[in-house]
Amino acid sequence: MTETFRLDGTDVPFEAGETILQAALKAGRFIPHLCHHPEFRPHGSCKLCTVKVDGRQAASCTRLATSGMKVESETEELNAERLALTQMLFVEGNHFCPSCEKSGDCQLQATAYHLGMTNAHYDHFFPNRPLDASHPDFLLDFNRCILCSLCVRASRDIDNKNVFGLAGRGMASHLIVNSKSGKLVDTDFSVSDKAAHVCPVGVILRKRQGFFIPIGSRTFDKKTIKEYVDTRLGEED
Amino acid sequence: MNLELETASHPENLKRVAIDPVSRVEGHGKVTLLLDENNRVHQVRLHIVEFRGFEKFIQGRPFWEVPVMVQRLCGICPVSHHIAASKAMDMIVGAVKLTKTAEMNRRLMHYGQILQSHALHFFHLCSPDLLFGFDSDVARRNIVGVAQAYPDIARKGVLLRKYGQEIIRMTAGKKVHGTGSIPGGVNKSLSADERKSLLQEIYQMVSWCIEAVDIVKRLFEQNAQFYSQFGRFDSRSLSMVRADGAMDLYHGGLRARDTLGEKIFDHFDYRHYWEVISEDVKSWSYMKFPFLQSLGPEAGWYRVGPLSRVTNCDFIPTPLADRERREFLAFDDGRASGATLGYHWARMIEMLHAAETIKDLLHEDDIEGGELMAEGGERAGRGVGVIEAPRGTLIHHYRVNEDDLVIRANLIVSTTHNNQAMNEAIRQVALQYLDGNEITEGLLNHIEVAIRAFDPCLSCATHALGQMPLEVVVQDFAGNPVSIASRSPEGVFSSR
């Protein structure tokens, strides 16, 4: 007999070892998230998927589902906290959507729309993060990094290259390139790497592509972040 | 020339009148007048006090981002910056010749922009002055007043602008700040449905543009002396022309004429514009003062925009607009073609030309084509793109390093080209109408009318439905207020 837990009042089935988020997404129940990706082990860093499990907050991407647990997700309180977290992500980096080539294809932007974000609310940090344009085919724009570590995990666990890493602690955490010079050109990063295609924002960019895709044809012109996640789940490779 | 009015020889004991803000050009503009005790004018300056950081903060950004980023310079004519930057980046990627479809869609976007911007400028911003009078009731002197008194004119103005905006939406993806033009081509072409819907309305647009030309023509006919002399001054002119001398607002060579209409240079390759144009700086304005190198900074200033373009070209390559051009040049023995208010007439002729060009482009099947990107050629480190924007010649110049990042940028925008010319125009108006008279809102509006003839960016706020508060303080030399004239947010003028 399939085990279930209650998510916002309805039963969600799960298999042993599945997290709340995995089970919820499989059942077509969307919980906002950024650092989770179905192909990688959970990271639990963005905290956007925070839910209440039997009244206590937990990251649904790391918390294993157990039978009979009562999970709250779509509540005013939790969505307000998700919105605040998203706003903090925007002000910690330099996210200038109007001139960003990832606009319309960016999961951070789409999530912000989903949460009804209309302004940044907090003071911008305006950090100084120079670009790494050293690689002939790829550009790294660290201004947009949200420290989701998807590129780190992809390069380490799938590409077996370990091109990226997170360095520093707390507010000083930042994405680095694991080469002697610290530049991407001095790594064996290539277009066929999984890490080249996993960035949910606009950090790892294929050079000279820019605005090839017209407005109206971009990912989130055609679907919401929820629909995108559903599709991605169906296309798991 | 009134260069002596640029700086008063004895500014002591003169009172200062400031129109601040006149309105905005990506920030703020103001006019200052120095008057003596008899209200005689001794100094007139148009200051652009905004600081533009675009040339600096696009440094270090990838070149393909630039056409989308720099268009944020402006909310009225972003397409001009979008396309000028794209043309510069075409050079960077070595796209010597665009595909037919790409160039046609860029041209369509650009002429749609000319149509909507000229309609906005004339109907929304300037027609209140022209239809009601420069010193008419300020509460009525706005587009709402025009809509009440001349509903048919206002409606056509709004719909002409809307049509131009629709073209921009279809070619760029959005009505304001789209992404259609990219280095080496475009990211979409017009669809069959879009083309069909535009074709359905274009003939109506052409006919309304003819009516718009007639409105200005009638104003000149009714008051030829006033319209020809208001803020008049002699100037050199600069614009781009096609290889055969025709008006071309998208591409061509640079042509400059002197005050007598003789050519100073012709078909000059804009990719080396710095060999003929330099920029001077003055301590009292953030805006540079471009000049023709061969004549030097004192005598080399010039004007750009519709008046320069219509008088500079040998012909307009669409029949209705060219007929109007010839009538304009012949009017009153050529006096209209040198008048500051002649800008409006020339602007409406260009709007007609834009509508005719759009009609022709829509009849070309290649506008729906599939080849959007040119073959990339040899990479270049320098890119220059020039376009005739609604208000005049627009120059974008970039240097890009081997890593694809912008390392230097220079933008000379239309308003900058017209800097000295606008100063000349307001000095003439100050001498003609303010000199020796008590300052009133209506007289100050004469100065703004001269500025509006050149540049809607400087006039948009003051005519924004009468919502722009304006306060003019007349001070004595010690800085004590002598009198204060103000316009409330409701558009009510008062003085005390």
XYZ file of C-alpha atoms in Angstrom:
733
model
C 0.000 0.000 0.000
C 1.342 3.431 -0.992
C 2.256 5.719 1.848
C 1.058 9.323 1.829
C 1.485 12.610 3.619
C -0.886 15.569 3.746
C 0.132 18.635 1.726
C -2.138 21.628 2.262
C -4.983 19.328 3.147
C -4.711 16.691 0.424
C -2.835 13.412 0.293
C 0.424 13.109 -1.622
C 1.836 9.638 -2.239
C 5.554 8.991 -1.872
C 8.061 6.207 -2.079
C 10.587 5.457 0.576
C 13.591 7.777 0.371
C 11.796 10.560 -1.446
C 11.884 14.098 -0.137
C 8.747 16.158 0.363
C 9.655 18.259 -2.693
C 10.295 15.269 -4.932
C 7.005 13.674 -3.987
C 5.076 16.928 -4.298
C 6.504 17.715 -7.758
C 5.824 14.179 -8.931
C 2.209 14.637 -7.864
C 2.004 17.915 -9.817
C 2.086 20.040 -6.681
C 4.421 23.001 -7.134
C 6.618 24.276 -4.321
C 8.852 27.218 -5.376
C 12.564 26.348 -5.469
C 15.797 27.428 -7.130
C 18.690 25.246 -5.969
C 16.823 21.967 -6.435
C 17.243 20.081 -9.686
C 15.821 16.605 -10.239
C 19.143 15.274 -11.511
C 21.234 16.294 -8.541
C 21.459 15.542 -4.870
C 19.655 18.144 -2.716
C 21.622 21.154 -1.584
C 19.146 22.938 0.667
C 20.689 26.377 0.233
C 18.124 28.698 -1.308
C 15.442 27.889 1.286
C 12.694 28.920 -1.097
C 11.103 25.498 -0.768
C 10.683 25.923 2.969
C 7.433 24.385 4.207
C 5.965 23.726 7.626
C 6.084 20.083 8.698
C 3.789 19.479 11.599
C 4.111 23.158 12.476
C 7.897 23.441 12.178
C 9.785 24.919 9.231
C 11.908 22.656 7.064
C 13.471 22.711 3.597
C 11.234 20.418 1.572
C 14.110 19.531 -0.772
C 16.091 17.907 2.025
C 13.382 16.623 4.375
C 12.379 13.055 3.698
C 8.683 12.402 3.405
C 7.180 10.272 6.138
C 3.789 8.760 6.395
C 1.057 10.930 7.821
C 3.100 14.104 8.205
C 1.120 17.344 7.827
C 2.849 19.740 5.437
C 1.817 23.336 4.801
C 3.161 25.114 1.705
C 0.708 27.454 0.028
C 0.116 29.700 3.015
C 0.243 33.472 3.189
C 3.012 33.317 5.750
C 5.276 30.978 3.796
C 4.756 32.751 0.503
C 5.580 36.075 2.188
C 8.824 34.558 3.432
C 9.597 33.144 -0.016
C 8.999 36.565 -1.494
C 11.363 38.145 1.050
C 14.032 35.536 0.280
C 13.682 36.188 -3.434
C 13.957 39.929 -2.892
C 17.139 39.350 -0.888
C 18.591 37.306 -3.747
C 17.898 40.200 -6.086
C 19.578 42.846 -3.910
C 22.591 40.722 -2.992
C 23.675 40.537 -6.631
C 23.321 42.822 -9.607
C 20.207 41.612 -11.372
C 19.372 44.103 -14.111
C 16.614 42.216 -15.898
C 16.011 44.952 -18.521
C 19.378 44.361 -20.177
C 20.011 40.748 -19.146
C 20.055 38.262 -21.993
C 18.647 35.595 -19.671
C 15.519 37.675 -19.105
C 12.543 35.519 -20.056
C 14.633 32.371 -19.577
C 15.639 33.028 -15.979
C 14.222 30.899 -13.173
C 14.885 33.578 -10.565
C 12.871 36.087 -12.596
C 10.096 33.560 -13.262
C 9.952 32.640 -9.580
C 9.751 36.317 -8.671
C 6.801 36.695 -11.026
C 5.212 33.595 -9.493
C 5.535 35.098 -6.030
C 4.126 38.432 -7.150
C 7.343 40.372 -6.613
C 6.957 43.934 -7.884
C 10.000 45.567 -6.290
C 13.231 44.673 -4.517
C 12.080 46.113 -1.184
C 15.553 45.969 0.373
C 18.491 48.262 -0.316
C 20.688 46.987 -3.138
C 24.195 45.864 -2.203
C 25.577 46.682 -5.665
C 28.537 44.311 -5.220
C 31.536 44.703 -7.484
C 31.901 41.391 -9.333
C 34.032 41.549 -12.482
C 33.134 39.287 -15.379
C 35.262 36.385 -16.522
C 35.288 36.639 -20.309
C 38.538 34.720 -20.740
C 36.985 31.575 -22.253
C 36.465 31.708 -26.028
C 32.962 30.231 -25.887
C 31.576 31.114 -22.458
C 31.156 34.198 -20.334
C 30.790 34.144 -16.561
C 28.777 37.039 -15.169
C 29.139 36.577 -11.422
C 26.817 39.537 -10.808
C 23.847 37.204 -11.116
C 25.037 34.259 -9.025
C 22.569 33.072 -6.372
C 24.930 30.416 -4.974
C 22.599 27.552 -5.875
C 25.712 25.398 -6.560
C 24.050 23.631 -9.497
C 27.124 24.273 -11.663
C 29.365 23.035 -8.865
C 27.381 19.830 -8.508
C 27.051 19.282 -12.261
C 30.733 19.764 -12.954
C 31.806 17.637 -9.999
C 29.220 14.848 -10.061
C 28.379 14.483 -13.745
C 31.186 16.062 -15.781
C 33.860 14.798 -13.362
C 35.763 18.046 -13.876
C 35.250 20.087 -10.731
C 35.475 23.379 -12.634
C 33.447 25.412 -10.136
C 33.399 25.789 -6.381
C 31.899 27.908 -3.659
C 34.455 29.778 -1.570
C 34.173 32.054 1.471
C 31.653 31.842 4.281
C 28.389 33.540 5.077
C 28.049 36.896 3.349
C 31.483 36.387 1.757
C 30.401 33.206 -0.058
C 31.067 33.398 -3.764
C 31.446 31.269 -6.848
C 34.990 30.548 -7.989
C 36.648 28.775 -10.881
C 39.010 26.000 -9.869
C 42.085 26.860 -11.907
C 45.440 28.254 -10.941
C 44.649 31.620 -12.512
C 41.043 31.503 -11.339
C 40.004 32.015 -14.971
C 37.679 29.765 -16.943
C 40.039 29.694 -19.911
C 42.508 27.712 -17.805
C 40.055 24.862 -17.181
C 38.830 22.092 -19.479
C 35.271 23.470 -19.350
C 33.454 22.822 -22.618
C 30.113 23.262 -24.314
C 29.261 19.578 -23.861
C 29.521 19.848 -20.056
C 26.346 19.470 -18.030
C 27.535 22.455 -16.004
C 27.360 24.614 -19.112
C 23.601 24.247 -19.280
C 22.363 24.089 -15.725
C 22.610 27.687 -14.452
C 19.088 28.822 -13.477
C 20.066 32.498 -13.787
C 22.437 34.371 -16.109
C 25.910 33.509 -14.828
C 27.143 30.866 -17.293
C 26.403 32.230 -20.732
C 27.239 30.971 -24.176
C 29.111 33.819 -25.822
C 27.650 35.809 -28.733
C 24.175 34.270 -28.362
C 22.687 37.176 -26.455
C 19.205 38.011 -27.618
C 18.867 35.442 -30.422
C 15.499 34.295 -29.082
C 12.835 36.949 -29.676
C 10.481 38.173 -27.001
C 7.449 35.893 -27.111
C 9.462 32.742 -27.768
C 11.506 32.622 -24.571
C 10.846 29.869 -22.040
C 8.828 31.922 -19.599
C 6.984 33.876 -22.292
C 5.228 30.595 -23.003
C 4.938 28.921 -19.620
C 5.005 29.681 -15.936
C 7.719 28.414 -13.640
C 5.289 25.739 -12.424
C 4.603 24.541 -15.968
C 8.343 24.612 -16.682
C 9.086 22.444 -13.656
C 6.328 20.005 -14.655
C 7.799 19.739 -18.151
C 11.318 19.295 -16.838
C 10.157 16.539 -14.561
C 8.573 14.779 -17.500
C 11.787 15.068 -19.533
C 14.183 13.795 -16.902
C 17.299 12.649 -18.670
C 24.773 85.130 -34.238
C 24.356 85.843 -30.589
C 27.457 84.300 -29.133
C 27.916 87.470 -27.118
C 24.811 86.425 -25.197
C 26.504 83.208 -24.111
C 28.486 85.032 -21.428
C 27.623 88.507 -20.163
C 30.634 90.818 -20.172
C 29.627 92.330 -16.834
C 27.452 89.882 -14.924
C 27.635 91.916 -11.732
C 24.412 93.681 -10.763
C 22.367 91.604 -13.218
C 19.360 89.682 -11.979
C 19.046 86.017 -12.772
C 15.918 84.334 -14.085
C 15.973 80.565 -14.098
C 13.518 78.269 -15.842
C 14.324 75.224 -13.809
C 13.415 72.627 -14.769
C 12.511 73.383 -18.340
C 11.842 69.729 -18.447
C 13.914 66.591 -18.851
C 16.475 65.190 -21.198
C 17.393 61.981 -19.427
C 17.428 64.181 -16.356
C 17.081 67.909 -16.191
C 17.435 70.956 -18.354
C 17.179 74.568 -17.330
C 17.390 77.973 -18.902
C 19.007 80.919 -17.165
C 18.672 84.535 -18.188
C 20.671 87.461 -16.823
C 18.690 90.686 -17.020
C 19.514 94.226 -15.968
C 17.162 96.525 -14.086
C 15.361 97.378 -17.327
C 14.852 93.690 -18.138
C 17.345 93.914 -20.981
C 18.803 90.477 -21.744
C 22.561 90.084 -21.211
C 23.031 86.350 -21.020
C 20.993 83.304 -22.054
C 22.033 79.716 -21.529
C 20.354 76.362 -21.979
C 21.993 74.065 -19.451
C 21.680 70.316 -19.585
C 22.466 69.476 -16.003
C 21.952 65.758 -16.137
C 24.911 63.430 -15.941
C 24.923 60.488 -18.299
C 26.831 57.441 -17.212
C 26.089 55.083 -20.099
C 29.433 55.535 -21.836
C 31.146 54.512 -18.612
C 28.988 51.753 -17.245
C 28.732 49.721 -20.426
C 32.498 49.348 -20.259
C 33.277 45.793 -19.252
C 29.980 44.454 -20.600
C 29.740 41.963 -23.502
C 29.158 43.643 -26.853
C 25.992 41.692 -27.715
C 24.293 43.140 -24.653
C 24.907 46.744 -25.718
C 22.025 47.293 -28.205
C 19.539 46.241 -25.542
C 21.204 48.076 -22.686
C 21.945 51.462 -24.272
C 18.400 51.907 -25.554
C 17.494 52.609 -21.921
C 18.965 56.047 -22.549
C 15.531 57.048 -23.709
C 11.913 56.058 -23.375
C 10.779 58.041 -26.408
C 13.211 56.885 -29.061
C 14.898 53.741 -27.692
C 14.694 52.137 -31.129
C 17.210 54.668 -32.435
C 19.801 53.702 -29.837
C 18.920 50.037 -30.285
C 19.596 50.179 -34.017
C 22.592 52.541 -33.913
C 24.299 50.220 -31.421
C 23.360 47.190 -33.535
C 24.916 48.813 -36.601
C 28.110 49.396 -34.640
C 28.104 45.780 -33.481
C 27.510 44.583 -37.072
C 30.999 45.935 -37.694
C 32.361 44.161 -34.633
C 31.088 40.750 -35.811
C 32.134 41.454 -39.386
C 28.610 41.415 -40.780
C 29.398 43.607 -43.753
C 26.025 43.171 -45.398
C 22.834 42.191 -43.626
C 20.349 39.798 -45.181
C 17.594 41.517 -47.107
C 15.026 40.416 -44.552
C 17.103 41.688 -41.637
C 17.670 45.125 -43.135
C 14.016 45.460 -44.130
C 12.818 44.571 -40.640
C 15.281 46.974 -39.057
C 14.144 49.688 -41.438
C 10.519 48.922 -40.659
C 11.235 49.182 -36.932
C 13.101 52.461 -37.458
C 10.472 54.098 -39.650
C 7.782 52.943 -37.232
C 9.774 54.728 -34.569
C 10.047 57.890 -36.690
C 6.281 57.785 -37.228
C 5.366 57.375 -33.572
C 7.956 59.822 -32.244
C 7.106 62.552 -34.751
C 3.394 62.073 -34.018
C 4.056 62.315 -30.299
C 6.236 65.362 -30.728
C 3.850 67.281 -32.928
C 0.404 66.312 -31.687
C 0.986 65.707 -27.986
C 3.762 68.146 -27.197
C 3.790 71.010 -29.661
C 0.335 71.310 -31.183
C -1.044 73.003 -28.029
C 1.373 75.913 -28.568
C 0.698 76.090 -32.272
C -3.073 75.710 -32.182
C -3.842 77.885 -29.150
C -0.994 80.393 -29.230
C 2.260 80.545 -27.292
C 0.852 82.753 -24.527
C -2.668 81.333 -24.480
C -4.353 80.073 -21.317
C -1.788 77.739 -19.812
C -4.474 75.532 -18.257
C -5.750 74.676 -21.732
C -2.348 74.539 -23.462
C -1.928 70.770 -23.401
C -3.095 67.650 -25.247
C -6.304 67.472 -23.211
C -7.091 71.016 -24.334
C -6.399 69.975 -27.927
C -8.654 66.935 -27.519
C -11.478 69.183 -26.337
C -11.062 71.911 -28.942
C -9.834 69.818 -31.864
C -10.946 66.237 -31.125
C -10.344 65.028 -34.670
C -6.739 66.236 -34.721
C -6.020 64.780 -31.285
C -7.552 61.423 -32.179
C -5.531 61.081 -35.372
C -2.375 62.046 -33.501
C -2.965 59.371 -30.906
C -3.767 56.723 -33.533
C -0.747 57.590 -35.687
C 1.475 57.119 -32.657
C -0.287 53.882 -31.794
C 0.334 52.529 -35.293
C 4.042 53.305 -35.044
C 4.184 51.665 -31.637
C 2.515 48.551 -33.027
C 5.219 48.296 -35.694
C 7.852 48.490 -32.971
C 6.077 45.817 -30.953
C 5.911 43.476 -33.941
C 9.547 43.939 -34.941
C 11.203 44.386 -31.526
C 8.933 42.271 -29.338
C 7.822 45.165 -27.131
C 6.531 48.682 -27.743
C 9.304 50.109 -25.604
C 12.762 48.582 -25.079
C 12.498 45.451 -27.208
C 15.253 43.133 -28.455
C 14.587 42.692 -32.195
C 17.841 44.044 -33.593
C 20.960 42.048 -32.738
C 24.578 42.147 -33.960
C 24.529 40.809 -37.498
C 20.785 40.911 -38.077
C 17.435 40.579 -36.335
C 15.893 37.895 -34.128
C 12.545 37.820 -35.896
C 10.876 38.904 -39.088
C 7.357 40.138 -39.580
C 4.807 37.315 -39.610
C 2.147 37.024 -42.296
C -0.583 37.986 -39.834
C 1.360 40.984 -38.563
C 2.034 42.149 -42.090
C -1.610 41.790 -43.012
C -2.822 43.757 -40.014
C -0.366 46.586 -40.681
C -1.299 46.690 -44.366
C -4.953 47.103 -43.465
C -4.283 50.446 -41.817
C -1.306 51.911 -43.644
C -3.286 53.787 -46.289
C -5.271 55.530 -43.574
C -2.005 56.485 -41.883
C -0.576 57.959 -45.078
C -3.702 60.027 -45.536
C -3.586 61.325 -41.953
C 0.075 62.237 -42.402
C -0.863 64.336 -45.436
C -3.426 66.130 -43.243
C -0.755 66.695 -40.580
C 1.542 68.351 -43.103
C -1.390 70.558 -44.120
C -1.970 71.692 -40.521
C 1.557 73.103 -40.256
C 1.426 74.482 -43.760
C -1.767 76.394 -42.955
C -0.219 77.801 -39.779
C 2.694 79.128 -41.819
C 0.368 80.521 -44.494
C -1.760 82.302 -41.907
C 1.170 83.965 -40.189
C 4.154 83.668 -42.480
C 6.137 86.542 -41.013
C 5.840 85.335 -37.406
C 6.481 81.668 -38.176
C 9.471 82.424 -40.346
C 11.107 84.851 -37.933
C 10.429 83.247 -34.548
C 13.813 82.272 -33.078
C 15.365 82.363 -36.529
C 19.115 82.092 -36.924
C 21.534 81.019 -39.607
C 23.190 77.693 -39.102
C 25.166 74.975 -40.738
C 23.377 71.650 -41.059
C 24.360 68.012 -40.806
C 22.552 64.832 -41.806
C 23.018 61.476 -43.437
C 22.069 61.020 -47.106
C 21.908 58.019 -49.403
C 24.569 57.528 -52.088
C 22.295 59.159 -54.677
C 21.582 62.140 -52.395
C 18.182 60.904 -51.275
C 16.913 61.191 -47.719
C 17.694 57.956 -45.891
C 17.111 57.783 -42.172
C 18.677 54.333 -41.740
C 21.962 54.425 -43.606
C 24.170 56.629 -45.757
C 27.050 59.090 -45.724
C 27.360 62.343 -43.808
C 26.620 65.615 -45.554
C 27.181 69.068 -44.059
C 26.191 72.388 -45.550
C 27.230 75.914 -44.571
C 24.846 78.777 -43.838
C 24.504 79.512 -47.566
C 23.654 75.909 -48.385
C 27.035 75.061 -49.904
C 28.364 71.615 -49.109
C 31.195 71.467 -46.572
C 31.568 67.738 -47.047
C 29.420 65.088 -48.702
C 28.988 61.320 -48.494
C 31.575 61.211 -45.758
C 32.038 57.676 -44.417
C 30.638 57.864 -40.897
C 32.938 55.095 -39.741
C 35.543 57.879 -39.457
C 33.253 60.630 -38.157
C 35.933 61.901 -35.768
C 37.872 63.208 -38.749
C 35.150 65.815 -39.383
C 33.380 66.233 -36.036
C 34.920 67.133 -32.672
C 33.361 67.899 -29.327
C 34.004 70.996 -27.219
C 33.222 71.319 -23.512
C 31.982 74.317 -21.551
C 32.102 74.720 -17.822
C 28.415 75.559 -17.413
C 26.880 72.482 -19.046
C 27.348 68.720 -18.771
C 26.501 68.430 -22.441
C 29.299 68.655 -24.970
C 29.282 71.063 -27.899
C 30.064 69.238 -31.162
C 31.500 71.214 -34.074
C 32.724 70.674 -37.611
C 36.488 70.421 -37.369
C 37.228 72.388 -40.500
C 35.435 75.437 -39.070
C 36.553 75.179 -35.430
C 34.527 75.320 -32.204
C 33.429 78.960 -32.575
C 32.011 78.784 -36.088
C 31.637 75.046 -36.599
C 28.415 74.325 -34.717
C 25.448 73.060 -36.682
C 21.940 71.776 -36.368
C 20.564 68.322 -37.023
C 17.085 66.822 -37.221
C 14.107 67.106 -39.543
C 14.863 70.642 -40.736
C 18.457 69.749 -41.610
C 17.475 66.464 -43.230
C 14.701 67.851 -45.405
C 16.850 70.751 -46.603
C 20.071 68.745 -46.861
C 18.900 65.898 -49.078
C 18.551 66.209 -52.862
C 15.161 64.528 -52.813
C 12.909 62.345 -50.709
C 12.513 58.906 -52.298
C 8.759 58.700 -51.762
C 6.527 60.794 -54.025
C 4.078 62.436 -51.609
C 6.738 63.524 -49.133
C 8.979 64.804 -51.921
C 6.172 66.921 -53.302
C 5.713 68.416 -49.835
C 9.469 68.967 -49.511
C 9.525 71.008 -52.696
C 6.582 73.101 -51.529
C 8.265 73.655 -48.175
C 11.516 74.797 -49.780
C 9.674 77.176 -52.095
C 7.393 78.671 -49.448
C 7.829 82.429 -48.960
C 11.004 82.452 -51.053
C 12.588 79.744 -48.924
C 12.080 81.497 -45.601
C 10.310 78.570 -43.936
C 13.181 76.211 -44.618
C 15.515 78.202 -42.359
C 13.008 78.928 -39.597
C 13.130 77.383 -36.158
C 9.417 76.610 -36.421
C 10.165 75.127 -39.835
C 11.262 72.108 -37.831
C 7.600 71.253 -37.327
C 6.797 71.450 -41.023
C 9.866 69.383 -41.892
C 8.965 66.919 -39.145
C 5.521 66.326 -40.602
C 7.022 65.855 -44.074
C 9.286 63.204 -42.572
C 6.333 61.584 -40.852
C 4.635 61.332 -44.243
C 7.839 59.890 -45.703
C 7.960 57.349 -42.878
C 4.376 56.255 -43.583
C 5.082 55.917 -47.306
C 8.267 53.941 -46.593
C 6.397 51.628 -44.237
C 3.796 51.062 -46.952
C 6.508 50.169 -49.468
C 8.260 47.834 -47.027
C 5.011 46.050 -46.226
C 4.550 45.297 -49.912
C 7.933 43.537 -50.081
C 7.603 39.764 -49.593
C 11.133 39.552 -48.211
C 9.962 41.260 -45.039
C 8.574 37.867 -44.005
C 11.767 36.037 -44.991
C 13.591 33.447 -42.991
C 17.226 34.487 -43.342
C 17.648 36.705 -40.310
C 21.389 36.656 -39.683
C 24.264 37.626 -41.943
C 27.333 35.450 -42.208
C 29.871 36.605 -39.663
C 33.099 37.887 -41.175
C 36.364 39.129 -39.800
C 36.108 40.387 -36.242
C 36.824 44.088 -35.719
C 37.871 45.917 -32.588
C 36.009 49.095 -33.422
C 32.376 49.607 -34.376
C 30.602 52.798 -35.402
C 26.873 52.974 -36.017
C 25.085 56.073 -37.238
C 21.387 56.545 -37.758
C 19.058 59.476 -38.292
C 16.982 59.348 -35.103
C 13.717 61.303 -34.896
C 15.524 64.344 -33.547
C 18.675 64.069 -35.582
C 21.934 62.311 -36.326
C 22.871 59.734 -33.710
C 26.408 58.368 -33.432
C 27.381 55.250 -31.475
C 31.053 54.347 -31.325
C 32.528 51.371 -29.432
C 35.829 49.591 -28.927
C 35.597 45.890 -28.055
C 38.502 43.753 -26.815
C 39.457 40.216 -27.797
C 37.395 38.811 -24.925
C 34.239 40.414 -26.380
C 33.957 43.124 -23.724
C 33.375 46.819 -24.437
C 36.401 48.874 -23.431
C 35.392 52.294 -24.729
C 32.216 54.014 -25.876
C 31.325 57.400 -27.274
C 27.743 58.395 -27.995
C 26.876 61.670 -29.696
C 23.105 61.973 -29.503
C 20.826 64.309 -31.419
C 20.291 66.666 -28.517
C 24.050 67.064 -28.173
C 24.462 67.923 -31.856
C 21.768 70.554 -31.420
C 23.181 71.978 -28.205
C 24.591 75.200 -29.604
C 21.740 75.555 -32.082
C 19.154 75.367 -29.292
C 21.119 77.946 -27.330
C 21.080 80.192 -30.408
C 17.336 79.732 -30.829
C 16.482 80.708 -27.266
C 18.845 83.685 -27.399
C 17.007 84.920 -30.467
C 13.670 84.420 -28.769
C 14.901 86.180 -25.629
C 16.001 89.150 -27.713
C 12.829 89.144 -29.800
C 10.237 88.772 -27.056
C 11.657 89.103 -23.550
C 14.171 91.920 -23.944
C 12.913 94.926 -22.005
C 9.593 93.331 -21.079
C 8.213 92.199 -17.765
C 8.546 88.431 -17.524
C 5.289 86.490 -17.774
C 4.544 82.786 -18.107
C 3.504 83.341 -21.693
C 6.812 85.000 -22.543
C 8.781 82.261 -20.836
C 6.779 79.731 -22.809
C 8.147 81.362 -25.955
C 11.557 80.087 -24.913
C 10.172 76.627 -24.307
C 8.423 76.698 -27.682
C 11.813 77.228 -29.322
C 13.299 74.303 -27.394
C 10.324 72.096 -28.232
C 10.871 72.763 -31.918
C 14.107 70.806 -31.568
C 13.601 68.286 -28.873
C 10.576 66.689 -27.267
C 12.684 65.273 -24.467
C 13.069 68.799 -23.184
C 9.399 69.529 -23.467
C 7.638 66.368 -22.392
C 7.226 67.227 -18.749
C 6.012 70.780 -19.195
C 3.224 69.589 -21.393
C 2.438 66.448 -19.462
C -1.215 67.311 -19.098
C -0.239 70.499 -17.287
C 1.111 68.459 -14.401
C 4.616 69.863 -14.394
C 5.049 72.515 -11.712
C 7.352 75.337 -12.768
C 8.657 78.161 -10.642
C 10.674 81.076 -11.933
C 12.384 83.227 -9.344
C 13.710 86.652 -10.328
C 16.535 87.524 -7.972
C 18.575 90.661 -7.514
C 22.336 90.429 -7.575
C 22.460 89.688 -3.861
C 20.263 86.686 -4.419
C 17.123 88.184 -2.881
C 13.912 87.205 -4.659
C 12.371 90.144 -6.493
C 9.387 88.301 -7.881
C 8.233 84.726 -8.247
C 6.204 83.367 -11.119
C 4.885 79.857 -10.805
C 2.765 77.273 -12.547
C 0.957 74.900 -10.227
C 0.612 71.153 -10.842
C -2.891 71.975 -12.078
C -1.400 74.284 -14.687
C -2.479 77.547 -13.036
C -0.061 80.450 -13.490
C 0.442 82.963 -10.709
C 2.970 85.624 -9.794
C 3.823 87.448 -6.605
